[in-house]
Structure formats: C-alpha cells, structure tokens
mmCIF file with all atom_site columns, C-alpha atoms and ligand atoms in Angstrom:
data_model
loop_
_atom_site.group_PDB
_atom_site.id
_atom_site.type_symbol
_atom_site.label_atom_id
_atom_site.label_alt_id
_atom_site.label_comp_id
_atom_site.label_asym_id
_atom_site.label_entity_id
_atom_site.label_seq_id
_atom_site.pdbx_PDB_ins_code
_atom_site.Cartn_x
_atom_site.Cartn_y
_atom_site.Cartn_z
_atom_site.occupancy
_atom_site.B_iso_or_equiv
_atom_site.pdbx_formal_charge
_atom_site.auth_seq_id
_atom_site.auth_comp_id
_atom_site.auth_asym_id
_atom_site.auth_atom_id
_atom_site.pdbx_PDB_model_num
ATOM   1   C CA  . MET M 1 1   ? -15.749 27.199  16.587  1.00 0.00 ? 1   MET M CA  1
ATOM   2   C CA  . VAL M 1 2   ? -19.408 26.202  16.484  1.00 0.00 ? 2   VAL M CA  1
ATOM   3   C CA  . LYS M 1 3   ? -19.997 22.549  15.479  1.00 0.00 ? 3   LYS M CA  1
ATOM   4   C CA  . ILE M 1 4   ? -22.966 21.943  13.188  1.00 0.00 ? 4   ILE M CA  1
ATOM   5   C CA  . GLU M 1 5   ? -24.740 18.609  12.777  1.00 0.00 ? 5   GLU M CA  1
ATOM   6   C CA  . LEU M 1 6   ? -25.140 17.420  9.193   1.00 0.00 ? 6   LEU M CA  1
ATOM   7   C CA  . SER M 1 7   ? -28.420 15.980  7.930   1.00 0.00 ? 7   SER M CA  1
ATOM   8   C CA  . GLU M 1 8   ? -29.179 12.251  7.939   1.00 0.00 ? 8   GLU M CA  1
ATOM   9   C CA  . ASN M 1 9   ? -28.188 11.634  4.294   1.00 0.00 ? 9   ASN M CA  1
ATOM   10  C CA  . ARG M 1 10  ? -24.857 13.458  4.825   1.00 0.00 ? 10  ARG M CA  1
ATOM   11  C CA  . ARG M 1 11  ? -23.560 11.262  7.676   1.00 0.00 ? 11  ARG M CA  1
ATOM   12  C CA  . LEU M 1 12  ? -20.451 10.065  5.774   1.00 0.00 ? 12  LEU M CA  1
ATOM   13  C CA  . GLN M 1 13  ? -19.659 13.492  4.330   1.00 0.00 ? 13  GLN M CA  1
ATOM   14  C CA  . VAL M 1 14  ? -16.888 14.769  6.595   1.00 0.00 ? 14  VAL M CA  1
ATOM   15  C CA  . GLY M 1 15  ? -14.912 11.565  7.161   1.00 0.00 ? 15  GLY M CA  1
ATOM   16  C CA  . PRO M 1 16  ? -11.278 11.693  6.031   1.00 0.00 ? 16  PRO M CA  1
ATOM   17  C CA  . THR M 1 17  ? -10.320 11.772  2.365   1.00 0.00 ? 17  THR M CA  1
ATOM   18  C CA  . GLY M 1 18  ? -9.431  8.304   1.135   1.00 0.00 ? 18  GLY M CA  1
ATOM   19  C CA  . SER M 1 19  ? -7.571  6.433   -1.531  1.00 0.00 ? 19  SER M CA  1
ATOM   20  C CA  . VAL M 1 20  ? -9.121  5.421   -4.828  1.00 0.00 ? 20  VAL M CA  1
ATOM   21  C CA  . VAL M 1 21  ? -8.131  2.146   -6.449  1.00 0.00 ? 21  VAL M CA  1
ATOM   22  C CA  . LEU M 1 22  ? -8.952  0.400   -9.694  1.00 0.00 ? 22  LEU M CA  1
ATOM   23  C CA  . VAL M 1 23  ? -9.958  -3.160  -8.920  1.00 0.00 ? 23  VAL M CA  1
ATOM   24  C CA  . SER M 1 24  ? -9.593  -5.585  -11.795 1.00 0.00 ? 24  SER M CA  1
ATOM   25  C CA  . CYS M 1 25  ? -11.712 -8.713  -11.629 1.00 0.00 ? 25  CYS M CA  1
ATOM   26  C CA  . GLY M 1 26  ? -12.789 -11.646 -13.786 1.00 0.00 ? 26  GLY M CA  1
ATOM   27  C CA  . GLU M 1 27  ? -10.573 -13.429 -16.269 1.00 0.00 ? 27  GLU M CA  1
ATOM   28  C CA  . GLY M 1 28  ? -10.044 -13.668 -20.013 1.00 0.00 ? 28  GLY M CA  1
ATOM   29  C CA  . GLU M 1 29  ? -12.674 -11.932 -22.132 1.00 0.00 ? 29  GLU M CA  1
ATOM   30  C CA  . GLU M 1 30  ? -14.777 -11.295 -19.000 1.00 0.00 ? 30  GLU M CA  1
ATOM   31  C CA  . ALA M 1 31  ? -12.099 -9.269  -17.197 1.00 0.00 ? 31  ALA M CA  1
ATOM   32  C CA  . ASN M 1 32  ? -13.343 -5.893  -15.958 1.00 0.00 ? 32  ASN M CA  1
ATOM   33  C CA  . ILE M 1 33  ? -12.297 -2.781  -14.028 1.00 0.00 ? 33  ILE M CA  1
ATOM   34  C CA  . ILE M 1 34  ? -14.243 -1.101  -11.202 1.00 0.00 ? 34  ILE M CA  1
ATOM   35  C CA  . THR M 1 35  ? -13.310 2.132   -9.406  1.00 0.00 ? 35  THR M CA  1
ATOM   36  C CA  . VAL M 1 36  ? -13.346 1.599   -5.635  1.00 0.00 ? 36  VAL M CA  1
ATOM   37  C CA  . GLY M 1 37  ? -13.136 4.113   -2.800  1.00 0.00 ? 37  GLY M CA  1
ATOM   38  C CA  . MET M 1 38  ? -13.976 1.520   -0.150  1.00 0.00 ? 38  MET M CA  1
ATOM   39  C CA  . TYR M 1 39  ? -10.509 -0.006  0.099   1.00 0.00 ? 39  TYR M CA  1
ATOM   40  C CA  . MET M 1 40  ? -8.721  -0.715  3.357   1.00 0.00 ? 40  MET M CA  1
ATOM   41  C CA  . PRO M 1 41  ? -5.687  -2.759  4.415   1.00 0.00 ? 41  PRO M CA  1
ATOM   42  C CA  . ILE M 1 42  ? -6.761  -4.758  7.500   1.00 0.00 ? 42  ILE M CA  1
ATOM   43  C CA  . SER M 1 43  ? -3.978  -7.213  8.468   1.00 0.00 ? 43  SER M CA  1
ATOM   44  C CA  . ALA M 1 44  ? -0.181  -7.321  8.100   1.00 0.00 ? 44  ALA M CA  1
ATOM   45  C CA  . ARG M 1 45  ? 0.391   -11.036 8.841   1.00 0.00 ? 45  ARG M CA  1
ATOM   46  C CA  . PRO M 1 46  ? -1.182  -12.482 6.825   1.00 0.00 ? 46  PRO M CA  1
ATOM   47  C CA  . PRO M 1 47  ? -1.445  -9.486  4.463   1.00 0.00 ? 47  PRO M CA  1
ATOM   48  C CA  . LEU M 1 48  ? -5.184  -8.853  4.081   1.00 0.00 ? 48  LEU M CA  1
ATOM   49  C CA  . VAL M 1 49  ? -7.147  -6.074  2.395   1.00 0.00 ? 49  VAL M CA  1
ATOM   50  C CA  . CYS M 1 50  ? -10.852 -5.334  2.299   1.00 0.00 ? 50  CYS M CA  1
ATOM   51  C CA  . ILE M 1 51  ? -12.905 -3.855  -0.549  1.00 0.00 ? 51  ILE M CA  1
ATOM   52  C CA  . GLY M 1 52  ? -16.572 -2.880  -0.374  1.00 0.00 ? 52  GLY M CA  1
ATOM   53  C CA  . ILE M 1 53  ? -18.511 -3.781  -3.531  1.00 0.00 ? 53  ILE M CA  1
ATOM   54  C CA  . ALA M 1 54  ? -22.258 -3.190  -3.954  1.00 0.00 ? 54  ALA M CA  1
ATOM   55  C CA  . PRO M 1 55  ? -24.098 -6.378  -5.029  1.00 0.00 ? 55  PRO M CA  1
ATOM   56  C CA  . GLN M 1 56  ? -25.595 -4.655  -8.093  1.00 0.00 ? 56  GLN M CA  1
ATOM   57  C CA  . ARG M 1 57  ? -22.145 -4.004  -9.629  1.00 0.00 ? 57  ARG M CA  1
ATOM   58  C CA  . TYR M 1 58  ? -21.278 -6.314  -12.505 1.00 0.00 ? 58  TYR M CA  1
ATOM   59  C CA  . SER M 1 59  ? -17.869 -6.721  -10.820 1.00 0.00 ? 59  SER M CA  1
ATOM   60  C CA  . HIS M 1 60  ? -19.571 -8.244  -7.759  1.00 0.00 ? 60  HIS M CA  1
ATOM   61  C CA  . GLN M 1 61  ? -20.581 -11.359 -9.683  1.00 0.00 ? 61  GLN M CA  1
ATOM   62  C CA  . LEU M 1 62  ? -17.129 -11.642 -11.276 1.00 0.00 ? 62  LEU M CA  1
ATOM   63  C CA  . ILE M 1 63  ? -15.375 -11.587 -7.886  1.00 0.00 ? 63  ILE M CA  1
ATOM   64  C CA  . GLU M 1 64  ? -17.846 -14.140 -6.505  1.00 0.00 ? 64  GLU M CA  1
ATOM   65  C CA  . LYS M 1 65  ? -17.284 -16.367 -9.545  1.00 0.00 ? 65  LYS M CA  1
ATOM   66  C CA  . THR M 1 66  ? -13.453 -16.374 -9.585  1.00 0.00 ? 66  THR M CA  1
ATOM   67  C CA  . GLY M 1 67  ? -12.662 -15.732 -5.900  1.00 0.00 ? 67  GLY M CA  1
ATOM   68  C CA  . GLU M 1 68  ? -9.949  -13.289 -6.974  1.00 0.00 ? 68  GLU M CA  1
ATOM   69  C CA  . PHE M 1 69  ? -9.334  -9.602  -7.590  1.00 0.00 ? 69  PHE M CA  1
ATOM   70  C CA  . VAL M 1 70  ? -6.393  -7.253  -8.101  1.00 0.00 ? 70  VAL M CA  1
ATOM   71  C CA  . VAL M 1 71  ? -6.112  -3.876  -6.350  1.00 0.00 ? 71  VAL M CA  1
ATOM   72  C CA  . ASN M 1 72  ? -4.363  -1.555  -8.839  1.00 0.00 ? 72  ASN M CA  1
ATOM   73  C CA  . SER M 1 73  ? -3.155  1.864   -7.670  1.00 0.00 ? 73  SER M CA  1
ATOM   74  C CA  . PRO M 1 74  ? -3.762  4.671   -10.194 1.00 0.00 ? 74  PRO M CA  1
ATOM   75  C CA  . SER M 1 75  ? -1.744  7.883   -10.276 1.00 0.00 ? 75  SER M CA  1
ATOM   76  C CA  . ILE M 1 76  ? -3.386  11.248  -10.920 1.00 0.00 ? 76  ILE M CA  1
ATOM   77  C CA  . SER M 1 77  ? -2.183  11.055  -14.548 1.00 0.00 ? 77  SER M CA  1
ATOM   78  C CA  . ILE M 1 78  ? -4.990  8.553   -15.247 1.00 0.00 ? 78  ILE M CA  1
ATOM   79  C CA  . GLU M 1 79  ? -7.698  10.405  -13.309 1.00 0.00 ? 79  GLU M CA  1
ATOM   80  C CA  . LYS M 1 80  ? -10.005 10.531  -16.359 1.00 0.00 ? 80  LYS M CA  1
ATOM   81  C CA  . GLU M 1 81  ? -9.762  6.783   -16.983 1.00 0.00 ? 81  GLU M CA  1
ATOM   82  C CA  . MET M 1 82  ? -10.288 6.098   -13.252 1.00 0.00 ? 82  MET M CA  1
ATOM   83  C CA  . HIS M 1 83  ? -13.461 8.211   -13.226 1.00 0.00 ? 83  HIS M CA  1
ATOM   84  C CA  . TYR M 1 84  ? -14.758 6.552   -16.406 1.00 0.00 ? 84  TYR M CA  1
ATOM   85  C CA  . CYS M 1 85  ? -14.494 3.119   -14.762 1.00 0.00 ? 85  CYS M CA  1
ATOM   86  C CA  . GLY M 1 86  ? -16.506 4.465   -11.817 1.00 0.00 ? 86  GLY M CA  1
ATOM   87  C CA  . VAL M 1 87  ? -19.455 5.801   -13.811 1.00 0.00 ? 87  VAL M CA  1
ATOM   88  C CA  . ASN M 1 88  ? -19.819 3.105   -16.472 1.00 0.00 ? 88  ASN M CA  1
ATOM   89  C CA  . SER M 1 89  ? -20.733 -0.553  -16.114 1.00 0.00 ? 89  SER M CA  1
ATOM   90  C CA  . ALA M 1 90  ? -19.319 -3.504  -17.995 1.00 0.00 ? 90  ALA M CA  1
ATOM   91  C CA  . ARG M 1 91  ? -22.949 -4.408  -18.657 1.00 0.00 ? 91  ARG M CA  1
ATOM   92  C CA  . ARG M 1 92  ? -22.911 -1.678  -21.315 1.00 0.00 ? 92  ARG M CA  1
ATOM   93  C CA  . VAL M 1 93  ? -19.276 -0.933  -22.251 1.00 0.00 ? 93  VAL M CA  1
ATOM   94  C CA  . ASN M 1 94  ? -15.880 -2.588  -22.524 1.00 0.00 ? 94  ASN M CA  1
ATOM   95  C CA  . LYS M 1 95  ? -13.835 -0.394  -20.171 1.00 0.00 ? 95  LYS M CA  1
ATOM   96  C CA  . TRP M 1 96  ? -10.482 -1.635  -21.494 1.00 0.00 ? 96  TRP M CA  1
ATOM   97  C CA  . LYS M 1 97  ? -11.386 -0.544  -25.028 1.00 0.00 ? 97  LYS M CA  1
ATOM   98  C CA  . GLU M 1 98  ? -13.034 2.734   -23.997 1.00 0.00 ? 98  GLU M CA  1
ATOM   99  C CA  . THR M 1 99  ? -10.223 3.923   -21.672 1.00 0.00 ? 99  THR M CA  1
ATOM   100 C CA  . GLY M 1 100 ? -7.213  2.411   -23.442 1.00 0.00 ? 100 GLY M CA  1
ATOM   101 C CA  . LEU M 1 101 ? -6.118  0.803   -20.170 1.00 0.00 ? 101 LEU M CA  1
ATOM   102 C CA  . THR M 1 102 ? -4.115  -2.380  -20.765 1.00 0.00 ? 102 THR M CA  1
ATOM   103 C CA  . ALA M 1 103 ? -4.609  -5.806  -19.185 1.00 0.00 ? 103 ALA M CA  1
ATOM   104 C CA  . ILE M 1 104 ? -1.329  -7.578  -18.363 1.00 0.00 ? 104 ILE M CA  1
ATOM   105 C CA  . PRO M 1 105 ? -1.002  -11.025 -16.767 1.00 0.00 ? 105 PRO M CA  1
ATOM   106 C CA  . SER M 1 106 ? -0.684  -11.264 -12.993 1.00 0.00 ? 106 SER M CA  1
ATOM   107 C CA  . LEU M 1 107 ? 1.937   -13.411 -11.268 1.00 0.00 ? 107 LEU M CA  1
ATOM   108 C CA  . LYS M 1 108 ? -0.283  -15.500 -8.961  1.00 0.00 ? 108 LYS M CA  1
ATOM   109 C CA  . VAL M 1 109 ? -3.929  -15.003 -9.999  1.00 0.00 ? 109 VAL M CA  1
ATOM   110 C CA  . LYS M 1 110 ? -5.803  -15.337 -13.302 1.00 0.00 ? 110 LYS M CA  1
ATOM   111 C CA  . THR M 1 111 ? -7.291  -11.831 -13.054 1.00 0.00 ? 111 THR M CA  1
ATOM   112 C CA  . PRO M 1 112 ? -5.082  -9.399  -15.033 1.00 0.00 ? 112 PRO M CA  1
ATOM   113 C CA  . ARG M 1 113 ? -3.272  -6.345  -13.656 1.00 0.00 ? 113 ARG M CA  1
ATOM   114 C CA  . ILE M 1 114 ? -3.743  -2.872  -15.179 1.00 0.00 ? 114 ILE M CA  1
ATOM   115 C CA  . LYS M 1 115 ? -0.453  -1.866  -16.789 1.00 0.00 ? 115 LYS M CA  1
ATOM   116 C CA  . GLU M 1 116 ? -0.943  1.925   -16.427 1.00 0.00 ? 116 GLU M CA  1
ATOM   117 C CA  . CYS M 1 117 ? -1.290  1.696   -12.618 1.00 0.00 ? 117 CYS M CA  1
ATOM   118 C CA  . PHE M 1 118 ? 1.885   1.981   -10.516 1.00 0.00 ? 118 PHE M CA  1
ATOM   119 C CA  . GLY M 1 119 ? 1.162   -0.778  -7.990  1.00 0.00 ? 119 GLY M CA  1
ATOM   120 C CA  . HIS M 1 120 ? -0.716  -4.063  -7.901  1.00 0.00 ? 120 HIS M CA  1
ATOM   121 C CA  . LEU M 1 121 ? -1.932  -6.253  -5.023  1.00 0.00 ? 121 LEU M CA  1
ATOM   122 C CA  . GLU M 1 122 ? -3.000  -9.667  -6.306  1.00 0.00 ? 122 GLU M CA  1
ATOM   123 C CA  . CYS M 1 123 ? -5.667  -11.037 -3.967  1.00 0.00 ? 123 CYS M CA  1
ATOM   124 C CA  . LYS M 1 124 ? -7.493  -14.291 -3.277  1.00 0.00 ? 124 LYS M CA  1
ATOM   125 C CA  . VAL M 1 125 ? -10.825 -13.921 -1.503  1.00 0.00 ? 125 VAL M CA  1
ATOM   126 C CA  . VAL M 1 126 ? -10.727 -15.524 1.954   1.00 0.00 ? 126 VAL M CA  1
ATOM   127 C CA  . ASN M 1 127 ? -13.999 -14.133 3.351   1.00 0.00 ? 127 ASN M CA  1
ATOM   128 C CA  . ALA M 1 128 ? -17.037 -12.064 2.369   1.00 0.00 ? 128 ALA M CA  1
ATOM   129 C CA  . TYR M 1 129 ? -19.452 -10.257 4.667   1.00 0.00 ? 129 TYR M CA  1
ATOM   130 C CA  . THR M 1 130 ? -22.588 -8.240  4.020   1.00 0.00 ? 130 THR M CA  1
ATOM   131 C CA  . ALA M 1 131 ? -22.333 -4.764  5.547   1.00 0.00 ? 131 ALA M CA  1
ATOM   132 C CA  . GLY M 1 132 ? -25.386 -2.619  4.831   1.00 0.00 ? 132 GLY M CA  1
ATOM   133 C CA  . ASP M 1 133 ? -25.608 -2.037  1.077   1.00 0.00 ? 133 ASP M CA  1
ATOM   134 C CA  . HIS M 1 134 ? -22.114 -3.398  0.235   1.00 0.00 ? 134 HIS M CA  1
ATOM   135 C CA  . THR M 1 135 ? -20.307 -6.735  0.399   1.00 0.00 ? 135 THR M CA  1
ATOM   136 C CA  . LEU M 1 136 ? -16.927 -6.621  2.129   1.00 0.00 ? 136 LEU M CA  1
ATOM   137 C CA  . PHE M 1 137 ? -14.601 -8.930  0.234   1.00 0.00 ? 137 PHE M CA  1
ATOM   138 C CA  . ILE M 1 138 ? -11.519 -9.799  2.282   1.00 0.00 ? 138 ILE M CA  1
ATOM   139 C CA  . GLY M 1 139 ? -8.549  -10.639 0.078   1.00 0.00 ? 139 GLY M CA  1
ATOM   140 C CA  . GLU M 1 140 ? -5.247  -12.225 1.011   1.00 0.00 ? 140 GLU M CA  1
ATOM   141 C CA  . VAL M 1 141 ? -2.471  -10.509 -0.936  1.00 0.00 ? 141 VAL M CA  1
ATOM   142 C CA  . VAL M 1 142 ? -0.534  -13.300 -2.666  1.00 0.00 ? 142 VAL M CA  1
ATOM   143 C CA  . ALA M 1 143 ? 1.765   -11.100 -4.802  1.00 0.00 ? 143 ALA M CA  1
ATOM   144 C CA  . THR M 1 144 ? 2.684   -7.396  -4.889  1.00 0.00 ? 144 THR M CA  1
ATOM   145 C CA  . THR M 1 145 ? 4.343   -5.665  -7.849  1.00 0.00 ? 145 THR M CA  1
ATOM   146 C CA  . ALA M 1 146 ? 5.094   -2.029  -8.678  1.00 0.00 ? 146 ALA M CA  1
ATOM   147 C CA  . ASP M 1 147 ? 6.694   0.173   -11.318 1.00 0.00 ? 147 ASP M CA  1
ATOM   148 C CA  . GLU M 1 148 ? 10.420  0.322   -10.603 1.00 0.00 ? 148 GLU M CA  1
ATOM   149 C CA  . ASP M 1 149 ? 10.550  4.126   -10.768 1.00 0.00 ? 149 ASP M CA  1
ATOM   150 C CA  . VAL M 1 150 ? 8.133   4.685   -7.840  1.00 0.00 ? 150 VAL M CA  1
ATOM   151 C CA  . ILE M 1 151 ? 10.018  2.395   -5.441  1.00 0.00 ? 151 ILE M CA  1
ATOM   152 C CA  . ASN M 1 152 ? 12.838  3.621   -3.158  1.00 0.00 ? 152 ASN M CA  1
ATOM   153 C CA  . GLY M 1 153 ? 14.561  0.654   -1.542  1.00 0.00 ? 153 GLY M CA  1
ATOM   154 C CA  . ASP M 1 154 ? 11.566  -1.592  -0.964  1.00 0.00 ? 154 ASP M CA  1
ATOM   155 C CA  . VAL M 1 155 ? 8.963   1.089   -0.252  1.00 0.00 ? 155 VAL M CA  1
ATOM   156 C CA  . LEU M 1 156 ? 6.664   3.319   -2.269  1.00 0.00 ? 156 LEU M CA  1
ATOM   157 C CA  . ASP M 1 157 ? 7.645   6.969   -2.800  1.00 0.00 ? 157 ASP M CA  1
ATOM   158 C CA  . PRO M 1 158 ? 4.249   8.747   -2.910  1.00 0.00 ? 158 PRO M CA  1
ATOM   159 C CA  . MET M 1 159 ? 5.798   11.910  -4.362  1.00 0.00 ? 159 MET M CA  1
ATOM   160 C CA  . LYS M 1 160 ? 6.815   9.907   -7.413  1.00 0.00 ? 160 LYS M CA  1
ATOM   161 C CA  . ALA M 1 161 ? 3.718   7.694   -7.584  1.00 0.00 ? 161 ALA M CA  1
ATOM   162 C CA  . ARG M 1 162 ? 1.241   10.600  -7.135  1.00 0.00 ? 162 ARG M CA  1
ATOM   163 C CA  . PRO M 1 163 ? -1.681  8.382   -5.988  1.00 0.00 ? 163 PRO M CA  1
ATOM   164 C CA  . ILE M 1 164 ? -5.276  9.608   -6.257  1.00 0.00 ? 164 ILE M CA  1
ATOM   165 C CA  . VAL M 1 165 ? -7.198  10.476  -3.110  1.00 0.00 ? 165 VAL M CA  1
ATOM   166 C CA  . GLN M 1 166 ? -10.802 11.619  -3.142  1.00 0.00 ? 166 GLN M CA  1
ATOM   167 C CA  . LYS M 1 167 ? -13.649 13.057  -1.152  1.00 0.00 ? 167 LYS M CA  1
ATOM   168 C CA  . ASN M 1 168 ? -17.158 13.111  -2.601  1.00 0.00 ? 168 ASN M CA  1
ATOM   169 C CA  . HIS M 1 169 ? -15.765 12.534  -6.103  1.00 0.00 ? 169 HIS M CA  1
ATOM   170 C CA  . VAL M 1 170 ? -13.343 15.480  -5.891  1.00 0.00 ? 170 VAL M CA  1
ATOM   171 C CA  . TYR M 1 171 ? -9.927  14.101  -6.784  1.00 0.00 ? 171 TYR M CA  1
ATOM   172 C CA  . PHE M 1 172 ? -6.551  15.122  -5.329  1.00 0.00 ? 172 PHE M CA  1
ATOM   173 C CA  . THR M 1 173 ? -2.973  13.894  -5.193  1.00 0.00 ? 173 THR M CA  1
ATOM   174 C CA  . VAL M 1 174 ? -0.047  14.404  -2.805  1.00 0.00 ? 174 VAL M CA  1
ATOM   175 C CA  . THR M 1 175 ? 1.904   17.549  -3.615  1.00 0.00 ? 175 THR M CA  1
ATOM   176 C CA  . ASP M 1 176 ? 4.066   18.011  -0.526  1.00 0.00 ? 176 ASP M CA  1
ATOM   177 C CA  . ALA M 1 177 ? 5.991   15.950  2.039   1.00 0.00 ? 177 ALA M CA  1
ATOM   178 C CA  . ARG M 1 178 ? 6.251   17.034  5.703   1.00 0.00 ? 178 ARG M CA  1
HETATM 179 C C1  . LIG B 2 .   ? -14.561 7.692   -7.019  1.00 0.00 ? 201 LIG B C1  1
HETATM 180 C C2  . LIG B 2 .   ? -15.504 6.504   -7.042  1.00 0.00 ? 201 LIG B C2  1
HETATM 181 C C3  . LIG B 2 .   ? -15.464 5.573   -6.019  1.00 0.00 ? 201 LIG B C3  1
HETATM 182 C C4  . LIG B 2 .   ? -16.322 4.461   -6.041  1.00 0.00 ? 201 LIG B C4  1
HETATM 183 N N1  . LIG B 2 .   ? -16.251 3.543   -5.032  1.00 0.00 ? 201 LIG B N1  1
HETATM 184 C C5  . LIG B 2 .   ? -17.031 2.427   -5.066  1.00 0.00 ? 201 LIG B C5  1
HETATM 185 C C6  . LIG B 2 .   ? -16.906 1.442   -4.051  1.00 0.00 ? 201 LIG B C6  1
HETATM 186 O O1  . LIG B 2 .   ? -16.085 1.538   -3.140  1.00 0.00 ? 201 LIG B O1  1
HETATM 187 N N2  . LIG B 2 .   ? -17.715 0.352   -4.142  1.00 0.00 ? 201 LIG B N2  1
HETATM 188 C C7  . LIG B 2 .   ? -18.637 0.179   -5.150  1.00 0.00 ? 201 LIG B C7  1
HETATM 189 O O2  . LIG B 2 .   ? -19.350 -0.842  -5.175  1.00 0.00 ? 201 LIG B O2  1
HETATM 190 N N3  . LIG B 2 .   ? -18.764 1.101   -6.129  1.00 0.00 ? 201 LIG B N3  1
HETATM 191 C C8  . LIG B 2 .   ? -17.971 2.214   -6.121  1.00 0.00 ? 201 LIG B C8  1
HETATM 192 N N4  . LIG B 2 .   ? -18.063 3.148   -7.108  1.00 0.00 ? 201 LIG B N4  1
HETATM 193 C C9  . LIG B 2 .   ? -19.057 2.939   -8.193  1.00 0.00 ? 201 LIG B C9  1
HETATM 194 C C10 . LIG B 2 .   ? -18.600 1.906   -9.239  1.00 0.00 ? 201 LIG B C10 1
HETATM 195 O O3  . LIG B 2 .   ? -17.255 2.114   -9.604  1.00 0.00 ? 201 LIG B O3  1
HETATM 196 C C11 . LIG B 2 .   ? -19.516 2.014   -10.477 1.00 0.00 ? 201 LIG B C11 1
HETATM 197 O O4  . LIG B 2 .   ? -20.848 1.722   -10.103 1.00 0.00 ? 201 LIG B O4  1
HETATM 198 C C12 . LIG B 2 .   ? -19.094 1.162   -11.653 1.00 0.00 ? 201 LIG B C12 1
HETATM 199 O O5  . LIG B 2 .   ? -19.731 1.666   -12.804 1.00 0.00 ? 201 LIG B O5  1
HETATM 200 C C13 . LIG B 2 .   ? -19.423 -0.323  -11.507 1.00 0.00 ? 201 LIG B C13 1
HETATM 201 O O6  . LIG B 2 .   ? -18.965 -0.993  -12.645 1.00 0.00 ? 201 LIG B O6  1
HETATM 202 P P1  . LIG B 2 .   ? -19.379 -2.506  -12.998 1.00 0.00 ? 201 LIG B P1  1
HETATM 203 O O7  . LIG B 2 .   ? -20.885 -2.563  -13.077 1.00 0.00 ? 201 LIG B O7  1
HETATM 204 O O8  . LIG B 2 .   ? -18.711 -2.740  -14.337 1.00 0.00 ? 201 LIG B O8  1
HETATM 205 O O9  . LIG B 2 .   ? -18.840 -3.394  -11.926 1.00 0.00 ? 201 LIG B O9  1
HETATM 206 C C14 . LIG B 2 .   ? -17.230 4.280   -7.117  1.00 0.00 ? 201 LIG B C14 1
HETATM 207 C C15 . LIG B 2 .   ? -17.269 5.230   -8.150  1.00 0.00 ? 201 LIG B C15 1
HETATM 208 C C16 . LIG B 2 .   ? -16.414 6.334   -8.119  1.00 0.00 ? 201 LIG B C16 1
HETATM 209 C C17 . LIG B 2 .   ? -16.453 7.324   -9.259  1.00 0.00 ? 201 LIG B C17 1
#
C-alpha cells in the first residue's frame, strides 16, 4: 500500500476516532453545555481527566470562574442535541431550553449534571495549561454516577450505553463486541 502525505491543514485528520462528551459548566442561571471532542482520562490515582477548551468559548470563562466542570457521556440517542451544543454558543442561545436537555444537581460540585446522559464525572479543576489554541483543564474526578441500566457489576456496558464516537464531525456508536 502506498502511503500518501496529507497537506499541512489536514495534519490531525487520520488520528483515531474519539469520544464526544457534553461538558456542563457554570452554576445556577449561568450553567451551560459545551460539546467536547478533546477529552482524555490521564491518571487513575488520583482520578484525573483533561479537556481542551478554546479560550473564545463562553464555557472557557465559566470553567475559569467556578473551577469546576462535569463530563457527561451522551448516547447516540441524543446525537442531535449533542451536535446543537457544539455549533451554538451560550452567548446567543440557552442550550437547555433549545435542546430540552435537563439540568440535575450534582453530588459534589455546584455545576449541574445533564440528566439525559448515561454517565457523569464531577470534576474540580486542579491545573490549566495553554496548548496551542486550546486550554487544557485538568480535573480531579470527585464523584462518578451513571444510569443503573448501563452498569454491569461496577463497570459500564458500552453495548447498552451506546456512547458517541466521532471523526471530523461524523458520528458513530458501538454496534458490536469482539
Ligand atoms: C463534535 C464536536 C466536538 C467539539 N470539540 C470541542 C473541543 O474539544 N473543544 C472546544 O473548545 N470546542 C469544541 N467544539 C466546539 C464547541 O462545542 C462550540 O464552539 C460551542 O458552540 C461552544 O459553546 P459556548 O460558546 O457556549 O461555550 C466541538 C464541536 C463539535 C460539534
């Protein structure tokens, strides 16, 4: 097989497909939802995750202000709502009202969880780094909750949860187990 080199502005194009999460941020009337592809777990003990948020996002200032965020895992059944939150800013719309997604209280942080998602990682920001055109917020996971029907024992069953994965804004879910 011949390998071809992609052009300069396509350098991230053929990396692996990745998860998509809905990050809730802010509190009270200010609470918001942002769609995030740049999500990565980075430490088991303590449990740490990293999200990449561009400084121009409205959500960026909310996370800086409160020092908290919640990583909510959407299933493919809310693909439309997930996409809406990724192409509209809270500067112009109220994403809760427009999508019908529901804010429910978290256990350990003031930022709400999103009821329609199957899993929730409540995070407190412990570090933030600038990396190119995004800020990497490192969050310590202080509470984890999930819908009962997607959990087998103490672990997630992806065939039941049907998480969203994406590449270049093409959305997929898991359909088979090996
Ligand atoms: C599939 C998808 C993934 C995205 N991933 C990120 C991301 O990782 N980081 C980011 O800053 N913006 C990402 N975005 C863009 C934001 O979700 C989008 O700019 C959003 O409207 C920002 O909302 P806000 O201004 O209310 O914070 C993504 C959008 C989509 C559709």
